[in-house]
CSV table of C-alpha atoms and ligand atoms in Angstrom, one decimal:
chain,number,residue,atom,x,y,z
A,2,MET,CA,125.4,114.2,98.3
A,3,LYS,CA,124.2,115.6,95.0
A,4,ASN,CA,123.9,119.3,94.3
A,5,PHE,CA,120.6,121.0,95.0
A,6,VAL,CA,118.7,124.2,95.4
A,7,PHE,CA,116.4,124.4,98.3
A,8,TYR,CA,113.6,127.0,98.6
A,9,ASN,CA,110.7,127.1,100.9
A,10,PRO,CA,109.2,130.5,101.8
A,11,VAL,CA,106.1,129.4,103.7
A,12,LYS,CA,105.7,131.2,107.2
A,13,ILE,CA,104.5,128.4,109.5
A,14,VAL,CA,102.6,129.5,112.6
A,15,PHE,CA,102.6,126.3,114.6
A,16,GLY,CA,101.0,125.1,117.9
A,17,VAL,CA,98.1,124.7,120.1
A,18,ASP,CA,95.5,127.6,119.6
A,19,SER,CA,97.5,129.1,116.8
A,20,PHE,CA,94.1,129.1,114.9
A,21,PHE,CA,93.3,132.1,117.1
A,22,LYS,CA,96.3,134.0,115.8
A,23,THR,CA,94.7,134.1,112.3
A,24,GLY,CA,93.6,137.7,112.8
A,25,GLU,CA,97.3,138.8,113.4
A,26,TYR,CA,98.4,137.4,110.1
A,27,ILE,CA,95.4,137.7,107.7
A,28,ASN,CA,96.2,141.1,106.5
A,29,GLN,CA,99.5,140.0,105.2
A,30,ILE,CA,97.7,138.1,102.4
A,31,GLY,CA,95.0,140.5,101.5
A,32,ARG,CA,91.6,142.1,102.5
A,33,LYS,CA,89.1,140.3,100.4
A,34,HIS,CA,89.3,136.6,100.6
A,35,LEU,CA,87.9,133.4,99.1
A,36,ILE,CA,87.5,130.8,101.8
A,37,VAL,CA,87.7,127.4,100.4
A,38,ILE,CA,86.3,124.5,102.4
A,39,GLY,CA,85.5,120.9,102.1
A,40,LYS,CA,82.2,119.0,102.3
A,41,GLY,CA,81.2,120.4,105.7
A,42,SER,CA,83.5,119.2,108.6
A,43,VAL,CA,84.4,122.8,109.4
A,44,LYS,CA,80.8,123.9,109.5
A,45,LYS,CA,79.7,120.8,111.6
A,46,ASN,CA,82.4,121.4,114.2
A,47,GLY,CA,82.0,125.2,114.5
A,48,LEU,CA,85.4,126.1,113.0
A,49,LEU,CA,83.8,128.1,110.0
A,50,GLU,CA,81.8,130.4,112.3
A,51,ARG,CA,84.9,131.1,114.5
A,52,LEU,CA,86.9,132.0,111.4
A,53,GLN,CA,84.0,134.3,110.3
A,54,GLN,CA,84.1,136.0,113.7
A,55,ILE,CA,87.9,136.5,113.5
A,56,LEU,CA,87.5,138.1,109.9
A,57,ASP,CA,84.5,140.2,110.8
A,58,LYS,CA,86.4,141.7,113.7
A,59,ASN,CA,89.2,142.6,111.4
A,60,ASN,CA,86.8,144.0,108.9
A,61,SER,CA,87.9,141.5,106.2
A,62,GLU,CA,85.5,140.8,103.4
A,63,TYR,CA,85.1,137.1,102.3
A,64,PHE,CA,83.1,134.7,100.0
A,65,ILE,CA,82.9,131.1,100.6
A,66,LEU,CA,83.5,128.2,98.2
A,67,GLU,CA,82.3,125.0,99.7
A,68,GLY,CA,81.9,121.3,98.7
A,69,VAL,CA,85.4,120.4,97.7
A,70,LYS,CA,85.5,116.6,97.7
A,71,PRO,CA,88.4,114.4,98.7
A,72,ASN,CA,90.3,113.6,95.5
A,73,PRO,CA,89.4,117.1,94.2
A,74,VAL,CA,88.1,117.8,90.8
A,75,ILE,CA,88.9,120.4,88.2
A,76,GLU,CA,85.3,121.5,87.9
A,77,LYS,CA,85.5,122.8,91.4
A,78,VAL,CA,88.7,124.8,90.5
A,79,LYS,CA,86.8,126.5,87.7
A,80,GLU,CA,83.8,127.2,89.9
A,81,GLY,CA,86.2,128.9,92.4
A,82,ILE,CA,88.1,130.8,89.7
A,83,GLU,CA,84.7,132.3,88.5
A,84,LEU,CA,83.6,133.2,92.0
A,85,ALA,CA,86.9,134.7,92.7
A,86,GLN,CA,86.9,136.8,89.5
A,87,GLU,CA,83.3,137.9,89.7
A,88,ASN,CA,84.0,139.3,93.3
A,89,GLY,CA,87.4,140.7,92.7
A,90,ILE,CA,89.1,138.7,95.6
A,91,ASP,CA,92.7,139.4,96.4
A,92,SER,CA,93.6,136.3,98.4
A,93,ILE,CA,92.6,132.7,99.3
A,94,ILE,CA,92.1,131.0,102.7
A,95,ALA,CA,92.3,127.2,102.3
A,96,PHE,CA,90.5,125.9,105.4
A,97,GLY,CA,90.8,122.1,105.3
A,98,GLY,CA,93.0,119.2,104.3
A,99,GLY,CA,95.1,118.5,101.1
A,100,SER,CA,92.0,118.4,98.9
A,101,VAL,CA,91.0,121.9,99.9
A,102,ILE,CA,94.5,123.3,99.8
A,103,ASP,CA,95.2,121.9,96.2
A,104,THR,CA,92.0,123.2,95.0
A,105,ALA,CA,92.9,126.6,96.5
A,106,LYS,CA,96.3,126.5,94.9
A,107,ALA,CA,94.8,125.8,91.4
A,108,ILE,CA,92.3,128.7,91.8
A,109,SER,CA,95.1,131.0,92.9
A,110,ALA,CA,97.1,130.2,89.7
A,111,GLY,CA,94.0,129.9,87.5
A,112,PHE,CA,92.8,133.3,88.5
A,113,TYR,CA,95.4,135.0,86.4
A,114,TYR,CA,95.7,132.3,83.7
A,115,LYS,CA,93.7,133.1,80.7
A,116,ASN,CA,93.0,129.6,79.3
A,117,ASP,CA,91.6,126.3,80.8
A,118,PRO,CA,93.1,125.7,84.2
A,119,TRP,CA,93.4,122.0,83.3
A,120,ASP,CA,96.4,123.3,81.2
A,121,LEU,CA,98.3,124.0,84.4
A,122,PHE,CA,98.3,120.4,85.2
A,123,GLU,CA,98.5,118.8,81.8
A,124,LYS,CA,101.2,121.2,80.5
A,125,ASN,CA,102.7,122.1,83.9
A,126,VAL,CA,102.4,125.8,82.6
A,127,ASN,CA,105.2,128.0,83.8
A,128,ILE,CA,102.9,130.7,85.5
A,129,GLN,CA,104.1,134.2,86.5
A,130,LYS,CA,101.6,135.1,89.1
A,131,ALA,CA,99.1,133.6,91.5
A,132,LEU,CA,96.9,134.9,94.4
A,133,PRO,CA,98.4,134.8,97.9
A,134,ILE,CA,97.2,131.8,100.0
A,135,MET,CA,96.8,131.3,103.8
A,136,VAL,CA,96.2,127.6,104.9
A,137,ILE,CA,94.4,126.8,108.0
A,138,LEU,CA,95.1,123.1,108.2
A,139,THR,CA,92.6,120.4,109.6
A,140,VAL,CA,94.3,117.3,108.4
A,141,SER,CA,98.0,116.4,108.8
A,142,ALA,CA,98.7,114.4,105.8
A,143,THR,CA,99.8,115.6,102.4
A,144,GLY,CA,102.3,118.4,103.3
A,145,SER,CA,100.5,120.6,100.8
A,146,GLU,CA,100.7,123.3,103.5
A,147,PHE,CA,104.4,123.5,103.1
A,148,ASN,CA,104.9,122.7,99.4
A,149,PRO,CA,104.4,124.1,96.0
A,150,ILE,CA,102.3,121.2,94.6
A,151,SER,CA,98.7,120.9,93.7
A,152,VAL,CA,97.1,117.4,92.7
A,153,VAL,CA,93.7,117.7,90.9
A,154,GLN,CA,91.7,115.1,89.0
A,155,ASN,CA,90.1,115.4,85.6
A,156,ASP,CA,87.0,113.1,85.8
A,157,SER,CA,86.5,112.9,82.1
A,158,LEU,CA,90.1,111.8,81.4
A,159,LYS,CA,90.3,109.9,84.7
A,160,HIS,CA,93.7,111.5,85.1
A,161,LYS,CA,94.8,112.7,88.6
A,162,ILE,CA,98.2,114.7,88.1
A,163,ARG,CA,100.3,117.4,89.7
A,164,PHE,CA,100.9,121.1,89.0
A,165,GLN,CA,103.9,122.5,90.6
A,166,SER,CA,105.1,126.2,90.8
A,167,GLU,CA,106.9,128.4,93.4
A,168,LYS,CA,104.1,130.9,92.9
A,169,ILE,CA,101.6,128.5,94.6
A,170,PHE,CA,103.5,128.0,97.8
A,171,PRO,CA,101.1,129.1,100.5
A,172,LYS,CA,102.3,132.5,102.1
A,173,ILE,CA,101.3,131.4,105.6
A,174,SER,CA,100.2,128.1,107.1
A,175,ILE,CA,98.4,128.0,110.4
A,176,LEU,CA,99.2,124.6,112.0
A,177,ASP,CA,97.1,124.2,115.1
A,178,PRO,CA,96.9,120.4,116.1
A,179,VAL,CA,93.8,121.0,118.1
A,180,LEU,CA,91.9,121.4,114.8
A,181,THR,CA,92.9,117.9,113.8
A,182,THR,CA,91.4,116.1,116.8
A,183,THR,CA,87.9,115.8,115.2
A,184,LEU,CA,89.5,113.7,112.3
A,185,PRO,CA,87.9,110.3,112.2
A,186,ALA,CA,89.9,107.2,112.9
A,187,ASN,CA,90.0,105.9,109.3
A,188,TYR,CA,91.3,109.3,107.9
A,189,THR,CA,93.8,109.5,110.8
A,190,ALA,CA,95.2,106.2,109.7
A,191,PHE,CA,95.2,107.1,105.9
A,192,ALA,CA,96.9,110.4,106.8
A,193,SER,CA,99.8,108.6,108.6
A,194,VAL,CA,100.3,106.2,105.7
A,195,ASP,CA,100.6,109.1,103.3
A,196,ILE,CA,103.2,110.9,105.6
A,197,ILE,CA,105.3,107.8,105.7
A,198,SER,CA,104.9,107.3,101.9
A,199,HIS,CA,106.2,110.8,101.2
A,200,VAL,CA,109.6,110.1,102.9
A,201,VAL,CA,110.1,106.5,101.9
A,202,GLU,CA,109.6,107.2,98.1
A,203,GLY,CA,112.7,109.2,98.1
A,204,TYR,CA,114.6,107.2,100.6
A,205,PHE,CA,114.0,103.9,98.8
A,206,THR,CA,114.9,105.0,95.3
A,207,SER,CA,117.5,107.7,95.9
A,208,GLU,CA,120.4,108.0,93.4
A,209,ASP,CA,123.0,109.0,96.2
A,210,PHE,CA,123.6,106.7,99.1
A,211,ASN,CA,125.8,108.9,101.2
A,212,THR,CA,122.9,111.0,102.6
A,213,PRO,CA,123.0,110.4,106.4
A,214,ILE,CA,121.2,113.6,107.2
A,215,GLN,CA,118.2,113.0,104.8
A,216,ASP,CA,118.1,109.3,105.9
A,217,GLY,CA,118.1,110.3,109.5
A,218,PHE,CA,115.2,112.7,108.9
A,219,VAL,CA,113.2,110.0,107.2
A,220,GLU,CA,113.8,107.4,109.8
A,221,THR,CA,112.8,109.8,112.5
A,222,ILE,CA,109.7,110.9,110.8
A,223,VAL,CA,108.6,107.4,110.1
A,224,LYS,CA,109.2,106.2,113.8
A,225,THR,CA,107.4,109.3,115.2
A,226,VAL,CA,104.5,108.8,112.9
A,227,ILE,CA,104.1,105.2,113.8
A,228,ASN,CA,104.4,105.7,117.6
A,229,SER,CA,102.1,108.9,117.6
A,230,THR,CA,99.5,107.3,115.3
A,231,TYR,CA,99.0,104.3,117.7
A,232,LYS,CA,98.5,106.9,120.5
A,233,VAL,CA,96.0,109.1,118.7
A,234,LEU,CA,93.9,106.2,117.5
A,235,ASN,CA,93.5,105.2,121.2
A,236,ASP,CA,93.2,108.7,122.4
A,237,PRO,CA,92.0,111.1,119.5
A,238,ASP,CA,92.2,114.2,121.7
A,239,ASN,CA,96.0,113.7,122.4
A,240,VAL,CA,97.1,117.0,121.2
A,241,GLU,CA,100.7,116.5,121.8
A,242,GLU,CA,100.9,113.5,119.6
A,243,ARG,CA,98.6,115.2,117.0
A,244,ALA,CA,101.3,118.0,117.1
A,245,ASN,CA,104.1,115.4,116.4
A,246,ILE,CA,102.1,114.1,113.4
A,247,MET,CA,101.4,117.6,112.2
A,248,TRP,CA,105.1,118.7,112.1
A,249,ALA,CA,106.1,115.3,110.5
A,250,ALA,CA,103.5,115.7,107.9
A,251,ALA,CA,104.6,119.3,106.9
A,252,LEU,CA,108.3,118.2,107.0
A,253,ALA,CA,107.8,115.1,104.9
A,254,LEU,CA,107.0,116.7,101.6
A,255,SER,CA,108.8,120.0,102.2
A,256,GLY,CA,111.9,119.1,100.1
A,257,ILE,CA,114.0,118.7,103.2
A,258,THR,CA,114.3,114.9,102.8
A,259,THR,CA,114.8,114.9,99.2
A,260,SER,CA,117.3,117.7,98.7
A,261,GLY,CA,120.7,116.1,98.0
A,262,ILE,CA,119.6,112.6,97.3
A,263,GLY,CA,119.7,113.1,93.6
A,264,LYS,CA,117.1,111.5,91.2
A,265,PHE,CA,114.2,109.5,92.8
A,266,ARG,CA,111.1,107.9,91.7
A,267,PHE,CA,107.6,108.5,93.3
A,268,GLU,CA,106.1,105.4,91.6
A,269,ASN,CA,103.8,104.4,94.6
A,270,HIS,CA,102.1,107.8,94.2
A,271,LEU,CA,101.8,107.3,90.4
A,272,ILE,CA,100.0,104.0,90.9
A,273,GLU,CA,97.8,105.3,93.8
A,274,HIS,CA,96.6,108.3,91.8
A,275,ALA,CA,95.3,105.9,89.2
A,276,LEU,CA,93.3,104.2,92.0
A,277,SER,CA,91.8,107.5,93.4
A,278,ALA,CA,91.1,108.6,89.9
A,279,ILE,CA,89.3,105.6,88.8
A,280,TYR,CA,87.7,104.3,92.0
A,281,ASP,CA,87.7,107.3,94.3
A,282,ILE,CA,89.7,105.7,96.9
A,283,PRO,CA,91.2,107.9,99.7
A,284,HIS,CA,94.8,108.7,98.9
A,285,GLY,CA,96.4,107.2,101.9
A,286,ALA,CA,94.1,104.1,101.8
A,287,GLY,CA,95.4,103.6,98.3
A,288,LEU,CA,98.9,103.9,99.2
A,289,SER,CA,98.7,101.3,102.0
A,290,ILE,CA,97.6,98.9,99.2
A,291,VAL,CA,100.3,99.8,96.7
A,292,ILE,CA,103.4,100.2,98.9
A,293,PRO,CA,103.8,96.6,100.3
A,294,ALA,CA,103.2,95.3,96.8
A,295,TRP,CA,105.6,97.7,95.2
A,296,MET,CA,108.2,96.7,97.9
A,297,LYS,CA,107.7,92.9,97.1
A,298,VAL,CA,108.3,93.5,93.5
A,299,ASN,CA,111.4,95.8,94.0
A,300,LYS,CA,113.0,93.9,97.1
A,301,LYS,CA,116.1,92.7,95.1
A,302,ARG,CA,116.8,95.7,93.3
A,303,LEU,CA,116.4,98.0,96.3
A,304,SER,CA,117.6,95.7,99.0
A,305,LYS,CA,120.3,98.0,100.3
A,306,LYS,CA,117.9,100.8,101.2
A,307,PHE,CA,115.1,98.5,102.4
A,308,SER,CA,117.4,96.7,104.8
A,309,LEU,CA,118.8,99.9,106.2
A,310,PHE,CA,115.3,101.1,106.8
A,311,GLY,CA,114.4,97.8,108.5
A,312,LYS,CA,117.4,98.0,110.8
A,313,ASN,CA,117.2,101.7,111.7
A,314,VAL,CA,113.4,102.1,111.9
A,315,PHE,CA,112.3,98.6,113.1
A,316,GLY,CA,115.4,97.3,114.7
A,317,ILE,CA,115.4,94.2,112.5
A,318,GLU,CA,118.6,92.2,112.6
A,319,GLY,CA,119.9,89.3,110.4
A,320,ASN,CA,121.1,88.6,106.9
A,321,GLU,CA,120.0,91.1,104.2
A,322,GLU,CA,117.5,88.9,102.7
A,323,TYR,CA,115.9,88.3,106.0
A,324,VAL,CA,115.8,91.9,107.0
A,325,VAL,CA,114.3,93.0,103.7
A,326,ASP,CA,111.4,90.5,104.0
A,327,GLU,CA,110.8,91.4,107.6
A,328,THR,CA,110.8,95.1,106.8
A,329,ILE,CA,108.0,94.7,104.3
A,330,ASN,CA,106.1,92.4,106.6
A,331,THR,CA,106.4,95.0,109.5
A,332,LEU,CA,105.3,97.9,107.4
A,333,GLU,CA,102.4,96.0,105.9
A,334,SER,CA,101.3,94.8,109.5
A,335,PHE,CA,101.5,98.5,110.7
A,336,PHE,CA,99.0,99.3,108.0
A,337,ASP,CA,96.8,96.3,109.0
A,338,LYS,CA,97.0,97.3,112.6
A,339,ILE,CA,95.7,100.9,112.1
A,340,LYS,CA,93.0,99.4,109.8
A,341,SER,CA,94.3,100.9,106.5
A,342,PRO,CA,93.6,98.4,103.6
A,343,THR,CA,96.4,96.5,102.1
A,344,ARG,CA,94.5,94.7,99.2
A,345,LEU,CA,92.4,95.8,96.4
A,346,SER,CA,89.8,93.2,97.3
A,347,SER,CA,88.9,95.5,100.2
A,348,TYR,CA,87.3,97.7,97.5
A,349,ASN,CA,86.0,94.7,95.4
A,350,ILE,CA,88.4,95.7,92.6
A,351,THR,CA,89.2,92.7,90.4
A,352,ASP,CA,89.8,94.3,87.0
A,353,PHE,CA,93.2,95.6,86.7
A,354,GLU,CA,93.5,96.6,82.9
A,355,GLU,CA,92.1,100.2,83.4
A,356,ILE,CA,94.5,100.8,86.3
A,357,LYS,CA,97.5,99.6,84.2
A,358,LYS,CA,96.5,101.9,81.3
A,359,ASN,CA,96.0,104.8,83.5
A,360,VAL,CA,99.5,104.3,85.2
A,361,ILE,CA,101.3,103.9,81.9
A,362,GLU,CA,99.5,107.1,80.5
A,363,CYS,CA,100.2,109.3,83.6
A,364,ALA,CA,103.7,108.2,84.1
A,365,PRO,CA,105.3,110.8,81.8
A,366,SER,CA,103.7,113.5,84.1
A,367,ARG,CA,106.3,112.4,86.7
A,368,ASN,CA,109.1,111.8,84.2
A,369,LEU,CA,108.6,108.1,84.7
A,370,LYS,CA,108.1,105.2,82.2
A,371,ILE,CA,106.3,102.1,83.4
A,372,ASP,CA,106.3,98.8,81.5
A,373,TYR,CA,103.1,96.8,81.3
A,374,GLU,CA,104.9,93.7,82.8
A,375,TYR,CA,106.2,95.7,85.7
A,376,ILE,CA,102.8,97.2,86.7
A,377,SER,CA,101.1,93.9,86.1
A,378,GLU,CA,103.4,92.3,88.5
A,379,ILE,CA,102.9,94.9,91.2
A,380,LEU,CA,99.0,94.6,90.8
A,381,GLU,CA,99.2,90.9,91.3
A,382,PHE,CA,100.5,91.5,94.8
A,383,MET,CA,97.8,94.2,95.5
A,384,ARG,CA,95.1,91.7,94.5
B,429,NZQ,O1,85.4,117.6,103.3
B,429,NZQ,P1,85.3,117.7,104.7
B,429,NZQ,O2,83.8,117.6,105.2
B,429,NZQ,O3,86.0,118.8,105.3
B,429,NZQ,O4,85.8,116.3,105.3
B,429,NZQ,C1,87.2,116.0,105.1
B,429,NZQ,C2,87.3,114.7,104.1
B,429,NZQ,O5,86.1,113.9,104.1
B,429,NZQ,C3,87.7,115.3,106.4
B,429,NZQ,N1,88.2,116.2,107.4
B,429,NZQ,C4,89.2,117.0,107.1
B,429,NZQ,N2,89.6,117.7,108.4
B,429,NZQ,C5,88.7,117.2,109.3
B,429,NZQ,C6,87.9,116.3,108.7
B,429,NZQ,N3,86.9,115.6,109.3
B,429,NZQ,C7,86.9,116.0,110.6
B,429,NZQ,N4,87.6,116.8,111.2
B,429,NZQ,C8,88.7,117.4,110.7
B,429,NZQ,N5,89.4,118.2,111.2
B,429,NZQ,O6,88.7,114.4,106.0
B,429,NZQ,C9,88.4,113.8,104.7
B,429,NZQ,C10,89.7,113.9,103.9
B,429,NZQ,O7,90.1,115.2,103.6
B,429,NZQ,P2,91.2,115.5,102.3
B,429,NZQ,O8,91.5,116.9,102.3
B,429,NZQ,O9,90.9,114.8,101.1
B,429,NZQ,O10,92.5,114.7,103.1
B,429,NZQ,P3,94.0,114.8,102.8
B,429,NZQ,O11,94.7,116.0,103.5
B,429,NZQ,O12,94.5,113.5,103.0
B,429,NZQ,O13,94.2,115.3,101.2
B,429,NZQ,C11,94.2,114.2,100.2
B,429,NZQ,C12,94.4,114.8,98.9
B,429,NZQ,O14,95.6,115.5,98.7
B,429,NZQ,C13,96.3,114.9,97.6
B,429,NZQ,C14,95.8,113.6,97.5
B,429,NZQ,O15,96.1,112.9,96.3
B,429,NZQ,C15,94.3,113.8,97.8
B,429,NZQ,O16,93.7,114.3,96.7
B,429,NZQ,N6,97.8,115.1,97.8
B,429,NZQ,C16,98.5,116.3,97.7
B,429,NZQ,C17,99.8,116.4,97.8
B,429,NZQ,C18,100.3,117.9,97.7
B,429,NZQ,N7,99.6,118.8,97.3
B,429,NZQ,O17,101.5,118.0,98.0
B,429,NZQ,C19,100.7,115.3,97.9
B,429,NZQ,C20,100.0,114.2,98.3
B,429,NZQ,O18,100.9,113.0,98.0
B,429,NZQ,C21,98.6,113.9,97.8
B,429,NZQ,O19,98.7,113.3,96.5
B,430,ZN,ZN1,100.8,111.4,99.1
């Protein structure tokens, strides 16, 4: 195992009806909040009104920033910073999924940052201060509720990149699986692809191979997500399985599965973010197109980890070459079965040059270098 520092200060309040405990915790982040929400799901299902009742009962003040879109943009962050500064807010409630949380994180850092908040992403500025954040999660997917990462898009550059800082860890995350039962089937599927991607990216490309604890975490998370996803797609109100997915999502990108594995490469995320930035594809849907293609191109180089995964997760037996091929097929057919796309043709995308350029341009933001030939080969399998 390689040396590592693990730090995760997020207080998780987990379980059925934990949403109603918001009032017990809210004063720990502040008294005057900016509530950040998406395009309207929390209004439609009555959750925003319930939150307002909880805050009113607590005599908390609040303002609302609404309209965060999936694949969130820096303009919304700027609007949120202005609203927060004009009203002297002291804390943020991110009420939604990854897009809302990431916008809230960028506002929390941008609130104290004197210059253009896009700098935070482009230069990964070492910030000293950010507003405290409470997350009330409505989609189990990104793990943003339990990590220090924000991913935002700059539409004029068509760059979708990360900003990372210990200061933007949420202070408290309320994880109530009941809130995720209204998530439509397509986003439920995309969310599960994302969770799986967060653990396999490190597992497949790790520098160190003697990491049985991390590997075991990954294998269990993937098996759980696959089993529970089939169940919730058949029965969206299955709160027990929504809970399993919720905890899997939080753990997946919390640092637990990557601590000690040494260097690793998040190439599938790099490529997917180009798809989201250019074509506004949902993150998980883009990943189910990228991952099988990326595996096909890397199957010789990474055969040891691909076959270990196939044996331990899918129970595939045989010689290494066979196990690797069957592993890729089995994962791809899982994506097909849950109706997450596996080809760019699903979005009628046939011109790959802009995607290639974007991937090559954004690679340094993840300390990666991507060759034109390599990305071209992967895109051919995504066709
Ligand atoms: O906008 P509303 O109306 O709320 O609708 C949302 C949105 O359309 C809907 N939704 C959310 N909760 C719902 C619901 N609909 C019904 N019932 C509910 N309970 O779901 C749609 C997707 O929401 P979004 O927040 O975009 O989904 P997700 O959580 O998958 O977040 C994706 C974003 O996070 C980034 C992705 O790139 C993408 O921009 N990521 C963030 C990461 C991080 N911060 O660590 C890491 C990830 O790899 C990822 O890059
Ligand atoms: Zn992801």
